[in-house]
Tab-separated table of C-alpha atoms and ligand atoms in Angstrom:
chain	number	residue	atom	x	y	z
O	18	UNK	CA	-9.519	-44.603	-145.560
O	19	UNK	CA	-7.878	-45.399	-141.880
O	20	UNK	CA	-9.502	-46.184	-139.282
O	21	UNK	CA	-8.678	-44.876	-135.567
O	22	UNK	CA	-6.505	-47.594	-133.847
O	23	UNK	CA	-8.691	-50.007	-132.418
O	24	UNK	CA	-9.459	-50.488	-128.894
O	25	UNK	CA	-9.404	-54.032	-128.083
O	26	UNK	CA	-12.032	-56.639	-129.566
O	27	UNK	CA	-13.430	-59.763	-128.097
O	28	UNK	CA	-13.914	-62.442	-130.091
O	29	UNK	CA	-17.289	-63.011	-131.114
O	30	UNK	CA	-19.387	-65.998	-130.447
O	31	UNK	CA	-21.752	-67.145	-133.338
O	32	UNK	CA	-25.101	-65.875	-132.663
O	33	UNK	CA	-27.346	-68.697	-132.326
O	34	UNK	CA	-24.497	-70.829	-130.393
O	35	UNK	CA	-26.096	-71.950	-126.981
O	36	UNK	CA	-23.459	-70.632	-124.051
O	37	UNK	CA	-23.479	-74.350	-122.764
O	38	UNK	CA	-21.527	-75.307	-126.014
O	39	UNK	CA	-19.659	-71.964	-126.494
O	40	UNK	CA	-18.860	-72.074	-122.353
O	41	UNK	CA	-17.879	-68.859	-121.665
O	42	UNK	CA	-20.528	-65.818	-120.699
O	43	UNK	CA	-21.175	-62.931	-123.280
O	44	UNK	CA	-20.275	-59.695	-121.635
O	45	UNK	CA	-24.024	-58.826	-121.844
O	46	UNK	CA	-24.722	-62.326	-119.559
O	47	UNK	CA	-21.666	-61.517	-117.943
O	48	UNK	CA	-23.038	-58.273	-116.569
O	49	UNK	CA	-26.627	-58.736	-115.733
O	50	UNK	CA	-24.914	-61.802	-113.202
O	51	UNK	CA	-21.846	-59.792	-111.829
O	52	UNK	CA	-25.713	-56.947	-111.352
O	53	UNK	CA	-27.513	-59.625	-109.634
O	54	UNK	CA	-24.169	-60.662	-107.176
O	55	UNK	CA	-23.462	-57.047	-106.477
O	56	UNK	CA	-27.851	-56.538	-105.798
O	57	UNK	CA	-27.507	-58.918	-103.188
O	58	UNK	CA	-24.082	-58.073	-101.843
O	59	UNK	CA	-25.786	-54.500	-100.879
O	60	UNK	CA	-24.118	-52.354	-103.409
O	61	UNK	CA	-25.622	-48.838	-103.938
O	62	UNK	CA	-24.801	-48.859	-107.862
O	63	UNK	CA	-24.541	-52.291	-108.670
O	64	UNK	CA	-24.854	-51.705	-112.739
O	65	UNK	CA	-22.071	-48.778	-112.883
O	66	UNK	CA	-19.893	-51.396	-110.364
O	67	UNK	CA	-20.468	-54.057	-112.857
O	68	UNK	CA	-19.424	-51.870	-116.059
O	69	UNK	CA	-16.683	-50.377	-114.378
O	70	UNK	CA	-15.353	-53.649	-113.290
O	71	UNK	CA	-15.657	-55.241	-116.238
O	72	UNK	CA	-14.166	-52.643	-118.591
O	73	UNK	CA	-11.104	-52.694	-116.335
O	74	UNK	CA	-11.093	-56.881	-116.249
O	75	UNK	CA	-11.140	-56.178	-120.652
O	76	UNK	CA	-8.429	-53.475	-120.604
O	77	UNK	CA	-11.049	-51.351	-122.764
O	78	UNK	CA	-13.510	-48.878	-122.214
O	79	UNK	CA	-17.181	-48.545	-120.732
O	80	UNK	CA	-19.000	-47.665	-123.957
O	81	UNK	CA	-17.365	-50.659	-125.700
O	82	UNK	CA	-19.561	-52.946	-123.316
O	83	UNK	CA	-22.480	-51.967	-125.313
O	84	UNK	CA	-20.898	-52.392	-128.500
O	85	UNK	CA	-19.613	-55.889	-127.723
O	86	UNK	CA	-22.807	-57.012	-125.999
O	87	UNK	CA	-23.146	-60.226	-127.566
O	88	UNK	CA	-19.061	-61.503	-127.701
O	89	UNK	CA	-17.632	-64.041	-125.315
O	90	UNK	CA	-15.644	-63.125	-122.229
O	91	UNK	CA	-11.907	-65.021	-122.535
O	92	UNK	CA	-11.018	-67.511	-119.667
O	93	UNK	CA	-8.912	-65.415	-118.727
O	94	UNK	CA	-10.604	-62.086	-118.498
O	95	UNK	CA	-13.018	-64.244	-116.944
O	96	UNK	CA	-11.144	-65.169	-114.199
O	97	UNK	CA	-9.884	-61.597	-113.850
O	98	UNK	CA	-13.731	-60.086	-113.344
O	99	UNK	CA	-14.480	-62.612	-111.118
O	100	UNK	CA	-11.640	-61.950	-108.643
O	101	UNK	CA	-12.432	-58.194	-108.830
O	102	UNK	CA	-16.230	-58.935	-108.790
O	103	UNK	CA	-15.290	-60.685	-105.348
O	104	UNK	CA	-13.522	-57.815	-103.628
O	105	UNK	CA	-16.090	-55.846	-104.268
O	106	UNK	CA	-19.486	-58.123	-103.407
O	107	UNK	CA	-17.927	-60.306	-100.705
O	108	UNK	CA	-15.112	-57.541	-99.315
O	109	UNK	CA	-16.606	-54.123	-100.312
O	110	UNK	CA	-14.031	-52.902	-101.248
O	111	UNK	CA	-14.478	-49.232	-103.065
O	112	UNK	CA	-14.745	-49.651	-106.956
O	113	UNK	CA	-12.412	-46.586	-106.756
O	114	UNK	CA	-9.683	-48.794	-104.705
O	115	UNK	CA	-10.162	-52.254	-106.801
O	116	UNK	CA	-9.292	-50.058	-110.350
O	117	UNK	CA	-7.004	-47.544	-108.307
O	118	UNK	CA	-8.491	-44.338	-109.471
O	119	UNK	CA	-11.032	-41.851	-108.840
O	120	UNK	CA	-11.522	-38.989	-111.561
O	121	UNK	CA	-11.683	-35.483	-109.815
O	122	UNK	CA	-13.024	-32.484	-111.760
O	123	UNK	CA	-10.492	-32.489	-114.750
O	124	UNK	CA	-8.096	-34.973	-113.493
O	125	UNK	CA	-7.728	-39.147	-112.807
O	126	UNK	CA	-6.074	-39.669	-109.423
O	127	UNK	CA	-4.586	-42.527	-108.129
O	128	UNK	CA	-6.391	-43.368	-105.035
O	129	UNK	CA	-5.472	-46.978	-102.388
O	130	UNK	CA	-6.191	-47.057	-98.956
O	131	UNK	CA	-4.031	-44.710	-97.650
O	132	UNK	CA	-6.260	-41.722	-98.668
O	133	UNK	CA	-10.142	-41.024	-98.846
O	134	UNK	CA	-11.925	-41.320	-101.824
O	135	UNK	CA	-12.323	-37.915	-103.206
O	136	UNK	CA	-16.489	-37.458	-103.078
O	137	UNK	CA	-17.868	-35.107	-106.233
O	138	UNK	CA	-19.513	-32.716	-103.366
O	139	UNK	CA	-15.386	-31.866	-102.622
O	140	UNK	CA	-15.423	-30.263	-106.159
O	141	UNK	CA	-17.164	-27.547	-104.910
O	142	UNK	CA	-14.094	-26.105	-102.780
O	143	UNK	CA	-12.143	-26.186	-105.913
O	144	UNK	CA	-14.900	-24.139	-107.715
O	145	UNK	CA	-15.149	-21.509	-105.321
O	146	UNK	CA	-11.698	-20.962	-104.827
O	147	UNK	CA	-11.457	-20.417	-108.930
O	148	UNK	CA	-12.590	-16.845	-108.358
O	149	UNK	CA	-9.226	-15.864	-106.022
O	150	UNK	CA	-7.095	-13.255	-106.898
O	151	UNK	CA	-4.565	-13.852	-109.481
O	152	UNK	CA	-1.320	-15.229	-108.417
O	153	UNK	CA	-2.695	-15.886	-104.381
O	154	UNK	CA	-1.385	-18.582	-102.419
O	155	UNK	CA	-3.688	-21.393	-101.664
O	156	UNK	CA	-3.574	-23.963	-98.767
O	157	UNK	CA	-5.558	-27.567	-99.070
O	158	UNK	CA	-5.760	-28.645	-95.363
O	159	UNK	CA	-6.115	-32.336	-95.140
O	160	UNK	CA	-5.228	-32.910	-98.609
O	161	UNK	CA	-5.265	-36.962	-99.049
O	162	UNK	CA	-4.807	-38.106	-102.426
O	163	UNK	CA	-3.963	-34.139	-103.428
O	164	UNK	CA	-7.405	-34.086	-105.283
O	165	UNK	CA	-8.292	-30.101	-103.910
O	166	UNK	CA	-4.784	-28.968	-104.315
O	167	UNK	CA	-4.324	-30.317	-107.658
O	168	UNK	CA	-7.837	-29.755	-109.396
O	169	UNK	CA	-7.780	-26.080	-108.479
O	170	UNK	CA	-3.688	-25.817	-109.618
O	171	UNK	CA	-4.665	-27.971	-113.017
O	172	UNK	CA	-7.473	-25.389	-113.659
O	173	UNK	CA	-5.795	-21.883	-112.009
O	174	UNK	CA	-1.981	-22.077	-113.385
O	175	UNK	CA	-1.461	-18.844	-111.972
O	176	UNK	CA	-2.250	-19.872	-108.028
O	177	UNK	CA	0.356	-21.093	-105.952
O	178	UNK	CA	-1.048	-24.137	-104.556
O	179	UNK	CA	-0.100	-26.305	-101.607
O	180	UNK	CA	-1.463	-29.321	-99.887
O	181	UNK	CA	-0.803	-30.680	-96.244
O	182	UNK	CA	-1.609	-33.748	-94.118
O	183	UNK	CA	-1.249	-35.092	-91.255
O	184	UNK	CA	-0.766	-38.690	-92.455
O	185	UNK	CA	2.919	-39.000	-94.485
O	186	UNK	CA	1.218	-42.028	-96.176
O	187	UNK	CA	-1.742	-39.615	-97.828
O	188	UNK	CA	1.257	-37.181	-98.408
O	189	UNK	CA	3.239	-39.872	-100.225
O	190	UNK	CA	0.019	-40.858	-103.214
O	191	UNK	CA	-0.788	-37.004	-103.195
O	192	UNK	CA	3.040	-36.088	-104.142
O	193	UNK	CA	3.046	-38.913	-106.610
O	194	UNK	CA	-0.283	-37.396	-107.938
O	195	UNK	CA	1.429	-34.342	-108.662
O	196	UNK	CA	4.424	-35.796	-110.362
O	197	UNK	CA	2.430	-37.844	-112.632
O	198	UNK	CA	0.213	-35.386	-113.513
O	199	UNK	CA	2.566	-32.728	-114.161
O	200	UNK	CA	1.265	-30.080	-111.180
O	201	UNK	CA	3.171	-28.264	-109.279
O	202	UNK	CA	2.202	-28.103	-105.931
O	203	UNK	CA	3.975	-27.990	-102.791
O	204	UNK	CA	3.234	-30.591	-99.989
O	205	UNK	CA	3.836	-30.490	-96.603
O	206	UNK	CA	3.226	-32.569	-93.610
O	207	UNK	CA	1.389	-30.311	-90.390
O	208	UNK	CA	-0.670	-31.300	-87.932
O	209	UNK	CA	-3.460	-28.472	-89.487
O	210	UNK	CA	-1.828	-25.122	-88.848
O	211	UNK	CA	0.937	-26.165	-86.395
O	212	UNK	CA	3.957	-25.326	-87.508
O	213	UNK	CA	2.671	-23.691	-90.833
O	214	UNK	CA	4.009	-20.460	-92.027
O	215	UNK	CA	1.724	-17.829	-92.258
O	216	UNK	CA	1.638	-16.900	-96.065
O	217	UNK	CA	-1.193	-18.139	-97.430
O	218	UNK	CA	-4.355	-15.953	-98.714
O	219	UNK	CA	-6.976	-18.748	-99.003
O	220	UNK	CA	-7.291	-22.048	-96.892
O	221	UNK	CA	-9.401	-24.931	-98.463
O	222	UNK	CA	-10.106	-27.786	-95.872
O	223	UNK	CA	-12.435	-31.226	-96.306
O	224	UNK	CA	-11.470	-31.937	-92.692
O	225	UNK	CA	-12.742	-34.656	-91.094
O	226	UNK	CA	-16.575	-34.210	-89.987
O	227	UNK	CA	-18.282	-37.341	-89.313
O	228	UNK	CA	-19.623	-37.233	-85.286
O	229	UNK	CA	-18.157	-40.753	-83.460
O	230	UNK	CA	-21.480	-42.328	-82.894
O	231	UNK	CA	-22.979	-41.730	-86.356
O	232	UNK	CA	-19.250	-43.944	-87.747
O	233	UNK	CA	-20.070	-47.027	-87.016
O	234	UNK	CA	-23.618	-46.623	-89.255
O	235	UNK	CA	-21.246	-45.723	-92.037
O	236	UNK	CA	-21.498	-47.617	-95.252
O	237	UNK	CA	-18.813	-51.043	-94.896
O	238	UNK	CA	-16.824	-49.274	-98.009
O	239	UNK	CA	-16.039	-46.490	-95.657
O	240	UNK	CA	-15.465	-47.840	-92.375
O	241	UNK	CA	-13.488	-51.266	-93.840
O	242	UNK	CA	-11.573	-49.362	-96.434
O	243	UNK	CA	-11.286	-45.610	-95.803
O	244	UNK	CA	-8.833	-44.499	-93.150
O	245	UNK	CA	-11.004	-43.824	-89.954
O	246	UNK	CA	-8.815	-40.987	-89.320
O	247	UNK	CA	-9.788	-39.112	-92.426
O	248	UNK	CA	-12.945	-39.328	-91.351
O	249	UNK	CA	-14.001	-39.529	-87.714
O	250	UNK	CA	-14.101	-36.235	-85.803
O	251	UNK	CA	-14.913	-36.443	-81.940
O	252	UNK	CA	-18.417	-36.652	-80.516
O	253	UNK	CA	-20.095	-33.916	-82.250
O	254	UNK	CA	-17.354	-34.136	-85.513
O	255	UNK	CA	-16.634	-30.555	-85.288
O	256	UNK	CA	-13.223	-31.514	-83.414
O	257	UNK	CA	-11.432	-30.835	-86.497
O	258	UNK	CA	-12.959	-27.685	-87.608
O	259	UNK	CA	-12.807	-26.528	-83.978
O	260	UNK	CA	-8.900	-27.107	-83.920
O	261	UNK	CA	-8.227	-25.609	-87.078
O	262	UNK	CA	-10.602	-22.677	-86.541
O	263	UNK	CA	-8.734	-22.432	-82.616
O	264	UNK	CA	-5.277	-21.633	-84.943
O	265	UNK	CA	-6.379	-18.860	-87.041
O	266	UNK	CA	-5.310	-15.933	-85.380
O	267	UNK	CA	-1.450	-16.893	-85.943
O	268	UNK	CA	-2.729	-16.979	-89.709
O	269	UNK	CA	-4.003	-13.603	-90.248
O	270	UNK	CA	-2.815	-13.514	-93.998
O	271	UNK	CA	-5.519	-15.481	-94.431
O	272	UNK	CA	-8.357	-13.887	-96.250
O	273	UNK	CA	-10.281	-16.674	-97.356
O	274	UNK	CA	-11.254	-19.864	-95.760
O	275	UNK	CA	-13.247	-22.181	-97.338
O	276	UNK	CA	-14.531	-25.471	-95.233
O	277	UNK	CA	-16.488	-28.367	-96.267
O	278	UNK	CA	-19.002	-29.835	-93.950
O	279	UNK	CA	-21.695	-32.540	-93.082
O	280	UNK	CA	-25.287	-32.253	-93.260
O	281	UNK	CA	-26.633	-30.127	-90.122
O	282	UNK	CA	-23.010	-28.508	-89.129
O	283	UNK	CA	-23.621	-25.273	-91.928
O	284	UNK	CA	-25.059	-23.083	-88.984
O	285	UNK	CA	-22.709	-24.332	-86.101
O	286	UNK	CA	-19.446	-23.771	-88.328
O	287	UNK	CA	-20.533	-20.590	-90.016
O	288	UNK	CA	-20.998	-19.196	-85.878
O	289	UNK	CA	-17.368	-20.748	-85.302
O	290	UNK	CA	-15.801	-19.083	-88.163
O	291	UNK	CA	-17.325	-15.547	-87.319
O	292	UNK	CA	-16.235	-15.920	-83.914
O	293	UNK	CA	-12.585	-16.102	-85.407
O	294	UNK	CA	-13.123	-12.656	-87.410
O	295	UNK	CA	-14.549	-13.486	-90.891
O	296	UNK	CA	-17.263	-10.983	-91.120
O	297	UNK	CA	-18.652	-12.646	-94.552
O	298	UNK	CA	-20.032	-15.650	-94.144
O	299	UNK	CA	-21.902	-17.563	-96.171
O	300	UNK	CA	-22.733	-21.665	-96.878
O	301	UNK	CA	-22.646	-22.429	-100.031
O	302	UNK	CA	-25.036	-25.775	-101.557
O	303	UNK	CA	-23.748	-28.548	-103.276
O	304	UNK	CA	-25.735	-30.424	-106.020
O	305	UNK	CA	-27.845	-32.486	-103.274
O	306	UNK	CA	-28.794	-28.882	-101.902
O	307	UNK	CA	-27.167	-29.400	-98.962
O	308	UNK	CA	-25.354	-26.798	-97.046
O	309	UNK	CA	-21.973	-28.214	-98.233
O	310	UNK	CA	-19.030	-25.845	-97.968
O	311	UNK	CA	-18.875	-22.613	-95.469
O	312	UNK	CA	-16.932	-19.878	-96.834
O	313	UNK	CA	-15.730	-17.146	-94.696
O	314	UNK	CA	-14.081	-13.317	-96.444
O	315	UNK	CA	-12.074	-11.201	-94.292
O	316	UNK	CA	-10.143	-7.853	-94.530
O	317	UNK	CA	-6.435	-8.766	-93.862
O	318	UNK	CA	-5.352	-8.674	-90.868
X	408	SAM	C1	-12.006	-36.135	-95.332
X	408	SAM	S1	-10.332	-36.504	-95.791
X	408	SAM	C2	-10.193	-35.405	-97.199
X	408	SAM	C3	-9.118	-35.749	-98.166
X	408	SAM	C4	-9.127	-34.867	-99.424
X	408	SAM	N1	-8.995	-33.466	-99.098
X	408	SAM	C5	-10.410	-35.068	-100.196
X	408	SAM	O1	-11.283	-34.211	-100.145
X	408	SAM	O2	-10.542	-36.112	-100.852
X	408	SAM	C6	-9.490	-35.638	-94.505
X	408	SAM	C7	-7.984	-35.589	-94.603
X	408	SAM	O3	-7.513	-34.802	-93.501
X	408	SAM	C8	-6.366	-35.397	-92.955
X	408	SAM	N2	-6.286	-34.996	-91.550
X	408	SAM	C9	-6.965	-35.471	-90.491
X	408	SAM	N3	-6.587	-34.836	-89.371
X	408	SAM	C10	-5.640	-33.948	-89.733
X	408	SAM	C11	-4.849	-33.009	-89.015
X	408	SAM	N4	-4.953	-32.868	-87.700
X	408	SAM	N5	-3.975	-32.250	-89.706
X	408	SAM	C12	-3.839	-32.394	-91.054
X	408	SAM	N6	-4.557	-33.268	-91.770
X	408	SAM	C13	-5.447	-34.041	-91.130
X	408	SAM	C14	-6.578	-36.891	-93.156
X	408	SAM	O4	-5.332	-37.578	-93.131
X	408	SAM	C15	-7.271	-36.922	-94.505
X	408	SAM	O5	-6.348	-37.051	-95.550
């Protein structure tokens, strides 16, 4: 019978050999230290950070940690955990930035620091905009790494998806996103609406939304690694919202708009959008059961 081709093996220590004499760490040892290092370092997940890490130092994947408890790490795969066991304990850097990826509903994206990590709460814009109309076209305002954009295009072939930025940078990963993955999505760089044409039916937007003086109390992952300016949004962190929200009545096409937000902004946004002439609004929860994503419906224009 054949077998499947094989993922890549470790070799495998004899079982009562004392790691003094053998010298190198099983991946089972290897872990429960990179856990402890991480523990103390401050990390939020420390055992998924230590698996993922490892996996990617081995070239194989997560489950095969299990299997290969009791093998012995390589020098040299060694030496490769340990330098990305360092950016992540002594920098902080975002697992998602050390392996360069960050899987997104369906999809893998390539994500660096030029772009936010895409947050699972964010799924929920693509979700709701699933039930548009056939054929509408779709806007994802402040699109980063493309994630929005290309999750909802990936799942709704029909829907003619763009994404826009401010920053050329994001615009440059998100585009290369799209290539690689086979999407087609139009990108375009706008300051929000400015400049935009008005023909789009539905606008998707994880803006910005984190007030100035709660930014500093951020997590170091975000405010050492994440671009400030996807992030940071005036004193209350409505500025964003507010601006985009101020440019809707050159869009009156528009008969969707769907906005994520932070805890505690559902109520203020949903008055801001109503004010602007959606007369169905609604926030909709994510999986926390916060008030995640305000969706406003509107009779053209
Ligand atoms: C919170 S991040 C969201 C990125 C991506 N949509 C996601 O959910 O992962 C906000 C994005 O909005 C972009 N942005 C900030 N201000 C903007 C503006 N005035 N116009 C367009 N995009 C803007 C940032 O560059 C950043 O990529």
């Amino acid at each position: 019978m054949r077998r499947a081709a094989a993922e890549p093996r470790l070799a495998r220590p004899r079982p009562d050999e004392p790691r003094s004499r053998r010298g190198n760490l099983t991946v089972r040892e290897a872990l429960g230290e990179a856990r402890a290092t991480l523990t103390s370092a401050g990390c939020e997940t420390p055992r998924l950070d230590a698996e993922l890490l490892l996996a990617d130092a081995l070239g194989v994947g997560r489950e095969r940690l299990v299997l290969d408890g009791e093998r012995a790490l390589a020098a040299g795969h060694s030496r490769a955990f340990r330098r990305l066991l360092r950016r992540r304990a002594a920098g902080r850097e975002p697992v998602a930035y050390i392996l360069g990826r960050r899987s997104f509903r369906r999809l893998v994206l390539e994500v660096d620091a030029r772009v936010l990590v895409p947050r699972p709460e964010t799924e929920l814009l693509v979700e709701l905009a699933l039930a548009l109309q056939p054929r509408a076209r779709v806007l994802d305002v402040g699109t980063g790494s493309g994630a929005v954009a290309l999750a909802l295009k990936d799942e709704r072939r029909d829907l003619r998806v763009s994404g826009s930025d401010i920053s050329p940078q994001a615009l440059e990963l998100a585009a290369a996103n799209g290539r690689r993955l086979g999407l087609d999505v139009s990108w375009l760089r706008a300051d929000l609406l400015r400049g935009v044409p008005d023909e789009f039916d539905a606008l998707l937007a994880n803006l910005p939304y984190v007030a100035e003086r709660d930014y500093a109390r951020l997590a170091p992952e975000i405010t050492r690694h994440e671009p400030c300016a996807a992030l940071s949004a005036g004193p209350d962190g409505l500025a964003s919202i507010r601006a985009l929200l101020a440019q809707m009545p050159a869009h009156r096409r528009v008969q969707m708009l769907a906005l994520e937000v932070g805890a505690g902004q559902a109520g203020s946004v949903a008055r801001m959008m109503a004010e602007v002439g959606f007369d169905d609004v609604r926030a909709e929860r994510d999986l926390a059961g916060v008030e995640r994503v305000i969706v406003g419906e509107r009779a053209r224009v």
